[in-house]
Short mmCIF file of C-alpha atoms and ligand atoms in Angstrom, two decimals:
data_model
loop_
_atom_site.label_atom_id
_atom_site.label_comp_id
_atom_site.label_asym_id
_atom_site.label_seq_id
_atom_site.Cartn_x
_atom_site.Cartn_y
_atom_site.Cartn_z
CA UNK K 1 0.00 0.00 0.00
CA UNK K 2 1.24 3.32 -0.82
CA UNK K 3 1.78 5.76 1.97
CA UNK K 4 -1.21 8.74 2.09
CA UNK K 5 -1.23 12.47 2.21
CA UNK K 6 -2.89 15.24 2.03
CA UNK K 7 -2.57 17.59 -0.74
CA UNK K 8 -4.15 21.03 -0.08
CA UNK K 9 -4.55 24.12 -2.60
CA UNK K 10 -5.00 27.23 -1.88
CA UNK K 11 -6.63 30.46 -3.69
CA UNK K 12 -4.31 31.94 -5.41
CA UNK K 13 -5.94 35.04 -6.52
CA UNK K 14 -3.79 38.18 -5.56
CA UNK K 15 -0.99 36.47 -4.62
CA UNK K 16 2.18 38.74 -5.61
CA UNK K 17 5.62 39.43 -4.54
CA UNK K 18 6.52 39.41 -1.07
CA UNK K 19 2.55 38.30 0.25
CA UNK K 20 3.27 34.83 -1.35
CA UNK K 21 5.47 33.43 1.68
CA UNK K 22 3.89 35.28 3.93
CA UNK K 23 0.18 34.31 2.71
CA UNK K 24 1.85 30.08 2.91
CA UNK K 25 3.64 30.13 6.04
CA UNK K 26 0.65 31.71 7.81
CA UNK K 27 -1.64 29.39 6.78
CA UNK K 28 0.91 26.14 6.78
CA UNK K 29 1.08 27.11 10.45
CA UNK K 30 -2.98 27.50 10.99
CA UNK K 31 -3.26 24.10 9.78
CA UNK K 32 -0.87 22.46 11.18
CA UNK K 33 -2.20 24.03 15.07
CA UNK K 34 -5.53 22.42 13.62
CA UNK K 35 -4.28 19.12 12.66
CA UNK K 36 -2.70 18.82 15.81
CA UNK K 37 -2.90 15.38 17.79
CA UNK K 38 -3.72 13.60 14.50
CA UNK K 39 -0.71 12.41 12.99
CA UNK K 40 -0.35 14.43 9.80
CA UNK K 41 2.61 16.33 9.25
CA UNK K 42 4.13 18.97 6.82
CA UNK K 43 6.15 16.75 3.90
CA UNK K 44 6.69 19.72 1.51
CA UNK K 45 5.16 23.23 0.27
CA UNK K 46 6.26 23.35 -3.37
CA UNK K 47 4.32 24.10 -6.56
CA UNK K 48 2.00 26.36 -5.25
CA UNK K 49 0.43 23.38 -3.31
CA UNK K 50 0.60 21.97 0.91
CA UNK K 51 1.64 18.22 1.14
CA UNK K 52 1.36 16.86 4.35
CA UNK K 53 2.03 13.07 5.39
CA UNK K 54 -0.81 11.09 7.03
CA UNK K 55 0.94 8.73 10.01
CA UNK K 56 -0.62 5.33 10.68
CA UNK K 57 -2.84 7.01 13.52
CA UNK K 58 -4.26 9.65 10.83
CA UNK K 59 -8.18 9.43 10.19
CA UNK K 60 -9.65 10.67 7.15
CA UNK K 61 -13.09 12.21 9.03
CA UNK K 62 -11.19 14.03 11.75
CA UNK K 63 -9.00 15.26 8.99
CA UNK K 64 -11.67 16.69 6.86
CA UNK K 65 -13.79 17.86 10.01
CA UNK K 66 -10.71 20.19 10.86
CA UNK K 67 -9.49 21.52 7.37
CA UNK K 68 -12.91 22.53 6.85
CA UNK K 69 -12.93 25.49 9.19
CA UNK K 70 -9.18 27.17 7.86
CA UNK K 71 -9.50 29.71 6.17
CA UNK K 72 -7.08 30.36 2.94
CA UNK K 73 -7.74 26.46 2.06
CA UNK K 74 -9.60 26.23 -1.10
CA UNK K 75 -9.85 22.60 -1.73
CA UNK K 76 -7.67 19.67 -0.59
CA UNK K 77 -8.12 15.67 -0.83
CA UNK K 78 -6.86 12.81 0.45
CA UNK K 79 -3.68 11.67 -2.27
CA UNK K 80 -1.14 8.82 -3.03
CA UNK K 81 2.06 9.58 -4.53
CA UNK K 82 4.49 7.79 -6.85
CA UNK K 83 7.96 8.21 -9.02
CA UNK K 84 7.57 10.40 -11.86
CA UNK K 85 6.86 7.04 -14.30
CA UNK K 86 3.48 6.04 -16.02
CA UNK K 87 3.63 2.27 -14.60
CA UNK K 88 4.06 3.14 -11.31
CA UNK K 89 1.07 5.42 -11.71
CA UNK K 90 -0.88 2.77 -13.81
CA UNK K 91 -0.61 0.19 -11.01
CA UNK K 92 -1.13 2.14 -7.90
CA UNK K 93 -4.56 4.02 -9.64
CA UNK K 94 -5.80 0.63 -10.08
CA UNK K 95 -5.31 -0.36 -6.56
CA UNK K 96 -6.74 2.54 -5.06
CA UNK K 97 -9.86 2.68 -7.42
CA UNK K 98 -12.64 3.08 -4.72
CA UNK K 99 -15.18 -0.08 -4.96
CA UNK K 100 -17.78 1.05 -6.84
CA UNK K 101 -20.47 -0.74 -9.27
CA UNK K 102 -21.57 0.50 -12.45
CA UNK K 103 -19.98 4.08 -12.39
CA UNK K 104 -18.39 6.52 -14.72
CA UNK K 105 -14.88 7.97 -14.28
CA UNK K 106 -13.02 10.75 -15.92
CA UNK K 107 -9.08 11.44 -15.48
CA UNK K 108 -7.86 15.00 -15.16
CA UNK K 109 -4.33 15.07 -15.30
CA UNK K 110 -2.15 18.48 -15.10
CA UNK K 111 1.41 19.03 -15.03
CA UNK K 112 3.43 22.04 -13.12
CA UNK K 113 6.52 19.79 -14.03
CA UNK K 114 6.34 20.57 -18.43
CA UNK K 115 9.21 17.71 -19.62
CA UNK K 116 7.32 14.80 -18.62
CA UNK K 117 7.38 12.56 -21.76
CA UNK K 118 3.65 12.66 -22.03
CA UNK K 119 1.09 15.97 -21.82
CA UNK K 120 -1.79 15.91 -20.07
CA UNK K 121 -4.42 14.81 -22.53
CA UNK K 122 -1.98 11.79 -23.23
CA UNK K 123 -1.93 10.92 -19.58
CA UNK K 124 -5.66 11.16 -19.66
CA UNK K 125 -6.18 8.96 -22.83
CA UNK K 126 -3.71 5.88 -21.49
CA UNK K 127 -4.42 6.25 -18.19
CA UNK K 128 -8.12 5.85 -19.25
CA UNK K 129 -7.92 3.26 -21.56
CA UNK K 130 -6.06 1.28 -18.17
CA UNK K 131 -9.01 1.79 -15.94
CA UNK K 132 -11.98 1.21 -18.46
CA UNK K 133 -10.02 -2.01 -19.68
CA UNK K 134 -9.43 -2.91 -16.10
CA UNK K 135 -13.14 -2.38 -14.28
CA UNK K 136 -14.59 -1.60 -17.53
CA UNK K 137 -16.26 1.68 -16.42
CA UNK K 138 -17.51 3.88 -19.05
CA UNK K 139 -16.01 7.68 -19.06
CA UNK K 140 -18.14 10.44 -18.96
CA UNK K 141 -16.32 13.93 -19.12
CA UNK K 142 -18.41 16.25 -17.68
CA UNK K 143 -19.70 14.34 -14.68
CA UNK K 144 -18.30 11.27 -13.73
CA UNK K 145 -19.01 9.42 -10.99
CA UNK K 146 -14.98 8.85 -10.23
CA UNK K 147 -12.77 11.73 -11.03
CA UNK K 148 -9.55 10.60 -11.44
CA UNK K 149 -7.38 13.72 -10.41
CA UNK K 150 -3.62 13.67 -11.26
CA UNK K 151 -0.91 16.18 -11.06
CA UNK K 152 2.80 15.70 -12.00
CA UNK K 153 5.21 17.67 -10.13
CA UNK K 154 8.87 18.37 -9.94
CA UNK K 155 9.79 15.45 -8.32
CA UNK K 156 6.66 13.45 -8.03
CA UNK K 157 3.08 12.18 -8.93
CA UNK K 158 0.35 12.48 -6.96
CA UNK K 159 -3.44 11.06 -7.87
CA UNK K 160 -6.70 11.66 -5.79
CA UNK K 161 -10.05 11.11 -6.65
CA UNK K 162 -12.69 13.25 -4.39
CA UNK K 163 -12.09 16.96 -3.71
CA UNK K 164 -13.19 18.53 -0.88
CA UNK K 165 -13.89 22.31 -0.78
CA UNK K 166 -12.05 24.33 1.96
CA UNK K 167 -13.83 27.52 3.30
CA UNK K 168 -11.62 30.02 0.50
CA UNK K 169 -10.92 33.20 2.52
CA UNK K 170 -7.35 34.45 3.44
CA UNK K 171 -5.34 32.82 6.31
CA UNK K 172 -6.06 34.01 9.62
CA UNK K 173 -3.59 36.50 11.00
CA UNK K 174 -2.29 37.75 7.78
CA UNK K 175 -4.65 40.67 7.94
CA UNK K 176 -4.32 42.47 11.43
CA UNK K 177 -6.19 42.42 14.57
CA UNK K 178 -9.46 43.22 15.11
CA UNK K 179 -11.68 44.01 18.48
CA UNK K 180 -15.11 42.19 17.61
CA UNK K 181 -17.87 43.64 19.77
CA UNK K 182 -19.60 40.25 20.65
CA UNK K 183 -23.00 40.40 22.09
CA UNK K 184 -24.73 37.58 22.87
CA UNK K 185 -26.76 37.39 19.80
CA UNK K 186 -26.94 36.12 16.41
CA UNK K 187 -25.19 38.49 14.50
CA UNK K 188 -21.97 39.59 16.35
CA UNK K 189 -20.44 35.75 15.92
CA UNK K 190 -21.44 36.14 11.69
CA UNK K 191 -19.44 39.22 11.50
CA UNK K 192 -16.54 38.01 13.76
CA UNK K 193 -16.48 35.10 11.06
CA UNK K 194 -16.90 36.86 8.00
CA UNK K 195 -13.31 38.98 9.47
CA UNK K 196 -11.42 35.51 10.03
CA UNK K 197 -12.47 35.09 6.73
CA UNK K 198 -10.33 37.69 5.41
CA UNK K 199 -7.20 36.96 7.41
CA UNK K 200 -7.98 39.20 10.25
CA UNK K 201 -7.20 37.72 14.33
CA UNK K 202 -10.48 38.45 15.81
CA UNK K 203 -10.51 39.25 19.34
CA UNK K 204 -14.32 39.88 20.82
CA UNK K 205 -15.04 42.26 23.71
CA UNK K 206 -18.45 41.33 25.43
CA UNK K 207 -19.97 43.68 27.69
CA UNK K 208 -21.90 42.12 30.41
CA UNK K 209 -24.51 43.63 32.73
CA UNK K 210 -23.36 41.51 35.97
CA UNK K 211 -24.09 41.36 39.28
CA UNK K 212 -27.50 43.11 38.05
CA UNK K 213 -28.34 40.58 35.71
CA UNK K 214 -27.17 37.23 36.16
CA UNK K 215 -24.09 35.60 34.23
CA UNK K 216 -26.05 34.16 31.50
CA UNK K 217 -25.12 36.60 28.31
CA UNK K 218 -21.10 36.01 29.74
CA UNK K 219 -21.21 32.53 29.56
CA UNK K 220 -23.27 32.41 26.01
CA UNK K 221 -20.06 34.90 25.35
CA UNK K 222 -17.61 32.76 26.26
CA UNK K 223 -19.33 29.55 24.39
CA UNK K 224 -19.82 31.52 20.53
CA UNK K 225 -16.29 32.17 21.51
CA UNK K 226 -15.08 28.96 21.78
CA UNK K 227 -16.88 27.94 18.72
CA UNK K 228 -14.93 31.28 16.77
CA UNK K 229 -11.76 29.41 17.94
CA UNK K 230 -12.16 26.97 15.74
CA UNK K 231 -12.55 28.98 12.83
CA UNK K 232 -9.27 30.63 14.01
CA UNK K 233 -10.78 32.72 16.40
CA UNK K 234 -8.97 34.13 19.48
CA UNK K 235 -9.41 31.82 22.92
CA UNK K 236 -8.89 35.42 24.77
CA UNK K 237 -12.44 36.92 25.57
CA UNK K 238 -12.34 40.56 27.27
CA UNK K 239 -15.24 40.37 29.03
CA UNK K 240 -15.88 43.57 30.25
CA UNK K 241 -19.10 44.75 33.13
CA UNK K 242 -20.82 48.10 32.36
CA UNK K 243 -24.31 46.96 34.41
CA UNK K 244 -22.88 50.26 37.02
CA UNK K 245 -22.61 52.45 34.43
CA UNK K 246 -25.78 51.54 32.89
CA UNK K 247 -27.47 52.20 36.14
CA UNK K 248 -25.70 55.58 36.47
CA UNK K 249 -26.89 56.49 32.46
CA UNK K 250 -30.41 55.40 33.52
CA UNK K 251 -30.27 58.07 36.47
CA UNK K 252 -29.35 60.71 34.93
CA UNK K 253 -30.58 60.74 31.04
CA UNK K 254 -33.67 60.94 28.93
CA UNK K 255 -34.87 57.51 28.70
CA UNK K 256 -35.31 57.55 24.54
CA UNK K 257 -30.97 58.47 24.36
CA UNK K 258 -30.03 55.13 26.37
CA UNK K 259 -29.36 52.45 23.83
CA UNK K 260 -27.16 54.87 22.22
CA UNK K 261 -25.10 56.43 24.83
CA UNK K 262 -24.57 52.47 26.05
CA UNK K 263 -23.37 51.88 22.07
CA UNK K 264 -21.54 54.68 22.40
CA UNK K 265 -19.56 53.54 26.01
CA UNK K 266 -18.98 50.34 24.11
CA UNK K 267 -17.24 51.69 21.21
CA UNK K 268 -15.19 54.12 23.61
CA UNK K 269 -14.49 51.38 25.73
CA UNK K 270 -13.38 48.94 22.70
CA UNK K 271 -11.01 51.24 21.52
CA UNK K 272 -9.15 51.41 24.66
CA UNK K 273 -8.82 47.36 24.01
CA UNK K 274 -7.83 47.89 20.79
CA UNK K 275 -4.80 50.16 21.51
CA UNK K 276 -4.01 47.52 23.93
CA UNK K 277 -3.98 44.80 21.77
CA UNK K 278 -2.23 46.67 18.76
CA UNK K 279 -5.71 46.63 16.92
CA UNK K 280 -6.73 49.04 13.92
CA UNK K 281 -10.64 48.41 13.77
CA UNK K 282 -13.27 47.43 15.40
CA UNK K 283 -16.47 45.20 14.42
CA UNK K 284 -19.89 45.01 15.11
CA UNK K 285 -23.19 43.07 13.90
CA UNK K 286 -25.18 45.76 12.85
CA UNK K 287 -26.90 45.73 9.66
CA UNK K 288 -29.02 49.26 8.85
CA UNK K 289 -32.38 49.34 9.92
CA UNK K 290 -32.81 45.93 11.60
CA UNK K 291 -33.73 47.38 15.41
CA UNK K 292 -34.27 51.22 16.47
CA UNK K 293 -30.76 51.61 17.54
CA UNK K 294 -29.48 50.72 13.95
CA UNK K 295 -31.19 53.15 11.66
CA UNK K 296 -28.54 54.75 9.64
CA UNK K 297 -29.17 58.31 12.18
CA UNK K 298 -27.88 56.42 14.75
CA UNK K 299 -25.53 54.66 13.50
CA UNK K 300 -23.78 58.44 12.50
CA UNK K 301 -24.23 59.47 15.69
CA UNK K 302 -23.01 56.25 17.54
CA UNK K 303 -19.87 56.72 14.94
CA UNK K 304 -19.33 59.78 16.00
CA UNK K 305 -17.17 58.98 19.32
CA UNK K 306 -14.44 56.05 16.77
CA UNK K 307 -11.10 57.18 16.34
CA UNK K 308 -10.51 54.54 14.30
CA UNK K 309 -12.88 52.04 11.67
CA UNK K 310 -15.41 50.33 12.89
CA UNK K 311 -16.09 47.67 10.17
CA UNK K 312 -19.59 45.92 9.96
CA UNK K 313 -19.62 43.25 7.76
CA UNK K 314 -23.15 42.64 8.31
CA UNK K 315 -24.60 46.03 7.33
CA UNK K 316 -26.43 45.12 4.00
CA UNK K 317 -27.81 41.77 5.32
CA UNK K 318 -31.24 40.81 6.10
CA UNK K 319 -31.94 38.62 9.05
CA UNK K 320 -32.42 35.51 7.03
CA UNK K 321 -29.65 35.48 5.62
CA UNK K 322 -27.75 35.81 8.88
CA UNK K 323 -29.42 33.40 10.49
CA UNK K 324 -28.83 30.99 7.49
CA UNK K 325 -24.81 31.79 7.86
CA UNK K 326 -25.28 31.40 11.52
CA UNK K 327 -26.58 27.84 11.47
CA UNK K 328 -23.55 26.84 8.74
CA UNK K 329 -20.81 28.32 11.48
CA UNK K 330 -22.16 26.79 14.28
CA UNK K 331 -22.97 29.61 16.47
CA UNK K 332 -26.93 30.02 15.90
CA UNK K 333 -28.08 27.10 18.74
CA UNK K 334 -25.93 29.18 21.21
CA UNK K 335 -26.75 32.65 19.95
CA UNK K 336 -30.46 31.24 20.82
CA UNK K 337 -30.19 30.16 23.79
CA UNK K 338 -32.27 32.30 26.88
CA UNK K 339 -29.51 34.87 28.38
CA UNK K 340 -30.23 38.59 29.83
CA UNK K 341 -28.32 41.32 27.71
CA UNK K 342 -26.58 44.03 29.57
CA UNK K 343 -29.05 45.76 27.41
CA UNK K 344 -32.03 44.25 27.55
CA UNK K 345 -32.55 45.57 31.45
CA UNK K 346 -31.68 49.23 30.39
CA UNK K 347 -33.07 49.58 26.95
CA UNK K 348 -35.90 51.85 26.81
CA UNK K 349 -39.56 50.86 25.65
CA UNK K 350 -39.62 54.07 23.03
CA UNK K 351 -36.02 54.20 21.70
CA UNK K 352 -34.88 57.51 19.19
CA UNK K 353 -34.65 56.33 15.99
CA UNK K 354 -33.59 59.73 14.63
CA UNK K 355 -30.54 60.62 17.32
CA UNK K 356 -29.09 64.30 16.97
CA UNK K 357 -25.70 64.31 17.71
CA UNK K 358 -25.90 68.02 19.10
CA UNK K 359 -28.25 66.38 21.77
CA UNK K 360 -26.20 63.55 22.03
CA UNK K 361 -23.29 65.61 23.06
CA UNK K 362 -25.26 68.15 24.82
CA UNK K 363 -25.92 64.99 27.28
CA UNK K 364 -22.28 63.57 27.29
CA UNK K 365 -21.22 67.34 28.79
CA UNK K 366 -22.45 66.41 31.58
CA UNK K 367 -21.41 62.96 32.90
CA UNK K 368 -18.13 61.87 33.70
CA UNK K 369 -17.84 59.51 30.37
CA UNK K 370 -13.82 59.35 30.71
CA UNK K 371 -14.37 58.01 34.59
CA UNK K 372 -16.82 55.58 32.99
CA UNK K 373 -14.55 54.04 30.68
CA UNK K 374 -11.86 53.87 33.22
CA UNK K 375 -14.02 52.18 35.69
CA UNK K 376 -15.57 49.57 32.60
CA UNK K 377 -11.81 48.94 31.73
CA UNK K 378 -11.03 48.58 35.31
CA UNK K 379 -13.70 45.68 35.75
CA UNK K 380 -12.64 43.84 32.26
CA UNK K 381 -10.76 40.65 32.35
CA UNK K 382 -9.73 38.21 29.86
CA UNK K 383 -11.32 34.86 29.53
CA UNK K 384 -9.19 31.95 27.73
CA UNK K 385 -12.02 30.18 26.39
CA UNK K 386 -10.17 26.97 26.44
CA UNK K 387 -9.37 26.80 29.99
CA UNK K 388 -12.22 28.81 31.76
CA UNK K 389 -13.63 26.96 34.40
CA UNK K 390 -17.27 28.56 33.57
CA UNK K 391 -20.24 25.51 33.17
CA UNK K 392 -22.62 26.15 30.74
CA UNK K 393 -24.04 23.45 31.65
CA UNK K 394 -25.58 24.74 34.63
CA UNK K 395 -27.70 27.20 32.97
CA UNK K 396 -28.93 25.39 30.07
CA UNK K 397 -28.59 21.32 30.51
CA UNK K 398 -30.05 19.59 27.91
CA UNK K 399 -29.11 22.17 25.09
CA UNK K 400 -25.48 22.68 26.21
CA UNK K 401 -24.84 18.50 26.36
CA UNK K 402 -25.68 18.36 23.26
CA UNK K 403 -23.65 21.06 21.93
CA UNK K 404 -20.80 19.92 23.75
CA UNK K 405 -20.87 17.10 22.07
CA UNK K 406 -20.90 18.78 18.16
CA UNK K 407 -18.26 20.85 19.47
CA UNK K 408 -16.22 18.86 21.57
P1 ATP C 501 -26.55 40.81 17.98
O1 ATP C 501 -27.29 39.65 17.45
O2 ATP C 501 -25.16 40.80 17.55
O3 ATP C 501 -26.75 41.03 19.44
P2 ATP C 501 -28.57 42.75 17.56
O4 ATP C 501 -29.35 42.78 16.32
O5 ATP C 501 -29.17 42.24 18.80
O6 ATP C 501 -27.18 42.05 17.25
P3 ATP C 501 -27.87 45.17 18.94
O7 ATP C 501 -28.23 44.51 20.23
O8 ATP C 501 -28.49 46.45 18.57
O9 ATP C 501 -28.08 44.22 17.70
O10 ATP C 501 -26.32 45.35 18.90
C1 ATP C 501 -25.66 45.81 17.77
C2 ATP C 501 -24.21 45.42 17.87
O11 ATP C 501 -23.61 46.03 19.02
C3 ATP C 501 -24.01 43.94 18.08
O12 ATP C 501 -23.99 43.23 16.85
C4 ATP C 501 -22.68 43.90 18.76
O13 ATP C 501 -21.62 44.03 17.84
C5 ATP C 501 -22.73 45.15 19.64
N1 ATP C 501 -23.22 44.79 20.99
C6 ATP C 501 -24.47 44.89 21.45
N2 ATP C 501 -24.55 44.47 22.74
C7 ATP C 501 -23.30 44.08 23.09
C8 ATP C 501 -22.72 43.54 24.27
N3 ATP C 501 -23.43 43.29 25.36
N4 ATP C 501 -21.39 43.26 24.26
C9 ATP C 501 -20.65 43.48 23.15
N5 ATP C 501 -21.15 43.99 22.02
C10 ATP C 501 -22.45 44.29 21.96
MG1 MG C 502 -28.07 42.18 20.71
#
């Protein structure tokens, strides 16, 4: 039996100059953090393709189940390799052919290496005429049952038959930080994925309401985190309690202003985490229109207090298609879950949907909004999702089991 691997290409789209290495090594080391424990290992990253050697404790499934969620990997499949010689390829295709009945093949050979004796059309025709003679299969071109993939390198052949799709997206980390503003809802996790899709290292902030409300929206925090990490996601949550500050805002402002002088604390208090953490954006789930506090008004005047972007992948979304996104990422049983907001005890029954910023600011001048940030940063601490001895369990039994056991 020839020895397996695991051949892995990535988009190549915009890949120039000096971003080539950087683009490879970046996401050579995501996957190998995510193949860890399972016996694969790096053989060699030439011709703009990842080989890496499956060890006789490898398993397919877990494989696949983990290079599904890195980002940069556009498809990859399980391979064989032989010497660059059309016997040796002959043989071992026929002893790999997967058991089928009745079905229709197609080979697809390509070449990076150009002075093998044959081109790829004659490597399709002979290598063809083998299997059809041999299981007597009939070809069909456009959609064979058994695609018979083969690619001749520089020092080697390798042959697969099923591809799997990878997620496409750039490698996580090759795009800066970000600070995520993660709520406990549906759309905050979307938009922290849709930035680990483009290479950026997500960090989320959550801003929890604690000890007025109970510890419910943390912990559903601290779970969609956990479920970002493996997506590349940070394991360092900055969970952060404003549920004082709330109460002060609530004392001393017009009722309709709340939700966003609170959005407005956030962002203030975000950027202080970003400067920490070296980030140059922030990110939230808003989409225009979709609750009071998101009309495009308010979102000017919530903007108003950044000092640096605050990205929102989400904004021309409808619901539906957020939940739909959600449920393919994993995070919409958890986003659903019961849990108080920090919000939800504060917010106001007749929000402004039309803020003024003069009014806004007219209200700022007088509280003490830099002692408020100090005193939310003072509170924050950072969560490693991995290690945090918080139970979900205890709040939501039945639903959390089973999650646990989809997510590990
Ligand atoms: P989500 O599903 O993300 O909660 P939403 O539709 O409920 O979104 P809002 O509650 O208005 O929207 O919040 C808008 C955005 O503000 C959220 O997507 C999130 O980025 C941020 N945000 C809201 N509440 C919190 C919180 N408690 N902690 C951190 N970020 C928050
Ligand atoms: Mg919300």
């Amino acid at each position: 039996m020839t020895e397996s691997y695991v051949l892995i290409h990535y988009g190549e789209v915009g890949l120039k100059g000096q971003n080539r290495p950087m683009f490879i090594n970046a996401l050579v080391r995501n996957i190998e953090q995510r193949l860890h424990g399972l016996d694969v290992h790096l053989d060699h990253k030439r011709s703009g393709r990842l080989v890496f050697r499956m060890g006789p404790r490898a398993r397919w499934d877990d494989i696949v189940a983990r290079l599904r969620t890195v980002f940069g990997i556009a498809y990859f499949a399980r391979a064989w390799r032989v010497p660059l010689d059309m016997t040796a390829l002959e043989e071992a295709v026929l002893s790999h052919l997967p058991k089928r009945e009745g079905v229709t093949f197609a080979v697809r050979a390509r070449r990076a290496r150009k002075d093998f004796p044959l081109d790829s059309m004659e490597i399709n025709r002979r290598l063809g005429a083998v299997v059809a003679r041999h299981t007597g299969w009939k070809v069909n071109l456009g959609n064979p049952d058994v695609p018979i993939h083969v690619e001749v390198l520089y020092r080697e052949i390798f042959f697969y038959f099923d591809k799997v799709p990878g997620p496409g997206g750039l490698p996580v980390g090759i795009s800066g930080t970000v600070i995520n503003l993660l709520s406990g809802g549906i759309d905050s996790p979307v938009a922290a994925w849709r930035m680990l899709k483009r290479g950026c290292e997500v960090i989320n902030v959550h801003f929890h309401g604690q000890p007025l409300v109970s510890q419910a929206s943390e912990i559903k925090a601290i779970e969609l985190t956990r479920v970002l990490t493996e997506w590349g996601g940070s394991p360092r949550l900055y969970s952060v309690p404003i549920g004082r500050v709330q109460a002060e805002i609530m004392k001393t402002t017009p009722p309709a202003y709340r939700v966003v002088l609170y959005r407005r604390l956030m962002l203030r208090v975000a950027q202080e985490i970003a400067r920490r953490e070296g980030a140059l954006a922030l990110v939230t789930g808003e989409s225009v229109g979709q609750v009071a506090s998101q009309t495009l008004h308010n979102l000017y005047v919530i903007n108003q207090v950044a000092e640096m972007p605050v990205l929102r992948p989400l904004i021309g979304m409808d619901k539906e298609e957020i939940i739909a996104q959600a449920e393919r990422i994993g995070t919409l049983e958890l986003s659903n879950l019961p849990g108080e907001d920090c919000c939800t005890l504060f917010t106001p029954k007749h929000p402004v949907t039309k803020a003024r910023l003069e009014d806004v600011l007219e209200i700022e001048a007088q509280q003490p909004w830099q002692a408020w940030v100090q005193q939310a940063l003072g509170g924050a601490k950072v969560v490693d999702v991995h290690t945090s001895p918080v139970d979900a369990l205890q709040y939501w039994p039945e639903r959390v089991e089973r999650l646990l056991q989809v997510h590990g």
